[in-house]
Amino acid sequence: MSRCAVALPGTNHDHDQPPHLVLGNEGLPEVVNLPQYGGPEAKYCPAGVYEYAADEATGRPRLQINAQNCLHCKACSIKDPRQNIKWTVPEGGGGPSYTIM
């Protein structure tokens, strides 16, 4: 799936709802996933939810979660090498709604 197809499923996240993507160990991606596996989070997510960006204070790469882009495909809960990403159903239970199909 192309990253430009993020709008097609019609998922919507309210800005005031609790995050549905949470790291079990916040330091693990930078210490383990990036050096040992090349930061797979930034590659397996079709919506670009996970990206490594430079930390403003240290300049080191830090995993940033853009949960508002999530398609609810659960690839992160399946493919994370250390099972560190906890995916829960977003508030409201709104999932993909493909109107073209």
XYZ file of C-alpha atoms in Angstrom:
101
model
C 0.000 0.000 0.000
C 1.313 3.413 -0.885
C 1.802 5.943 1.887
C -0.287 8.394 -0.143
C -3.243 6.031 0.357
C -3.541 6.918 4.057
C -6.745 8.903 3.434
C -8.553 6.073 1.602
C -9.669 4.018 4.623
C -11.314 7.030 6.245
C -9.931 6.400 9.729
C -10.232 9.332 12.073
C -8.583 10.011 15.430
C -9.775 12.696 17.806
C -6.917 14.776 19.144
C -8.120 14.493 22.747
C -8.382 10.696 22.892
C -5.714 8.605 24.666
C -3.016 7.168 22.379
C -3.764 3.718 20.997
C -0.114 3.036 20.120
C 2.148 2.835 23.159
C 5.702 1.596 23.614
C 6.218 -0.894 26.432
C 9.817 0.298 26.814
C 10.364 3.774 25.369
C 14.160 3.401 25.037
C 14.120 0.055 23.250
C 13.678 1.290 19.653
C 16.805 3.450 19.752
C 18.934 0.980 21.744
C 17.873 -2.297 20.096
C 15.671 -1.931 17.011
C 17.628 0.792 15.238
C 21.175 -0.600 15.674
C 20.339 -4.323 15.436
C 17.490 -4.337 12.906
C 17.835 -1.014 11.090
C 14.689 0.555 12.579
C 12.060 -1.756 11.048
C 9.167 0.296 12.461
C 9.825 2.968 9.877
C 9.677 0.356 7.095
C 6.846 -2.078 7.839
C 4.122 0.462 8.593
C 2.218 1.260 5.384
C 0.990 4.577 6.792
C 4.319 5.986 7.976
C 3.198 6.064 11.611
C 6.717 5.356 12.879
C 9.706 7.446 11.911
C 13.103 8.123 13.348
C 13.749 11.840 13.793
C 16.673 13.651 15.370
C 16.097 14.494 19.036
C 16.276 18.272 19.396
C 18.347 18.099 22.579
C 20.856 15.379 21.641
C 20.694 15.165 17.847
C 20.392 11.370 18.128
C 17.665 9.477 16.268
C 14.512 8.997 18.320
C 11.396 7.046 17.390
C 8.450 9.333 16.755
C 4.922 7.902 16.633
C 2.456 9.692 14.340
C -0.640 7.837 15.578
C -3.013 10.082 13.632
C -1.834 8.334 10.416
C -2.657 4.837 11.707
C -4.739 2.617 9.401
C -5.466 0.079 12.171
C -3.803 -2.727 10.212
C -1.943 -3.953 13.336
C 1.280 -4.588 11.367
C 3.201 -2.989 14.230
C 1.887 -5.442 16.813
C 2.795 -8.359 14.555
C 6.125 -7.310 13.054
C 7.897 -5.484 15.890
C 10.945 -7.704 16.594
C 10.705 -7.233 20.388
C 6.897 -6.931 20.599
C 7.386 -3.543 22.237
C 4.502 -1.737 20.514
C 1.177 -2.111 22.289
C -1.745 -1.594 19.890
C -5.186 -1.144 21.424
C -8.511 -0.346 19.817
C -8.861 3.443 19.554
C -11.620 5.158 21.513
C -14.873 5.148 19.607
C -13.888 1.918 17.836
C -13.630 3.700 14.490
C -11.819 1.525 12.013
C -11.249 1.635 8.289
C -14.248 2.465 6.144
C -13.464 1.795 2.496
C -16.229 3.455 0.486
C -14.865 2.496 -2.953
C -14.989 -1.257 -2.373
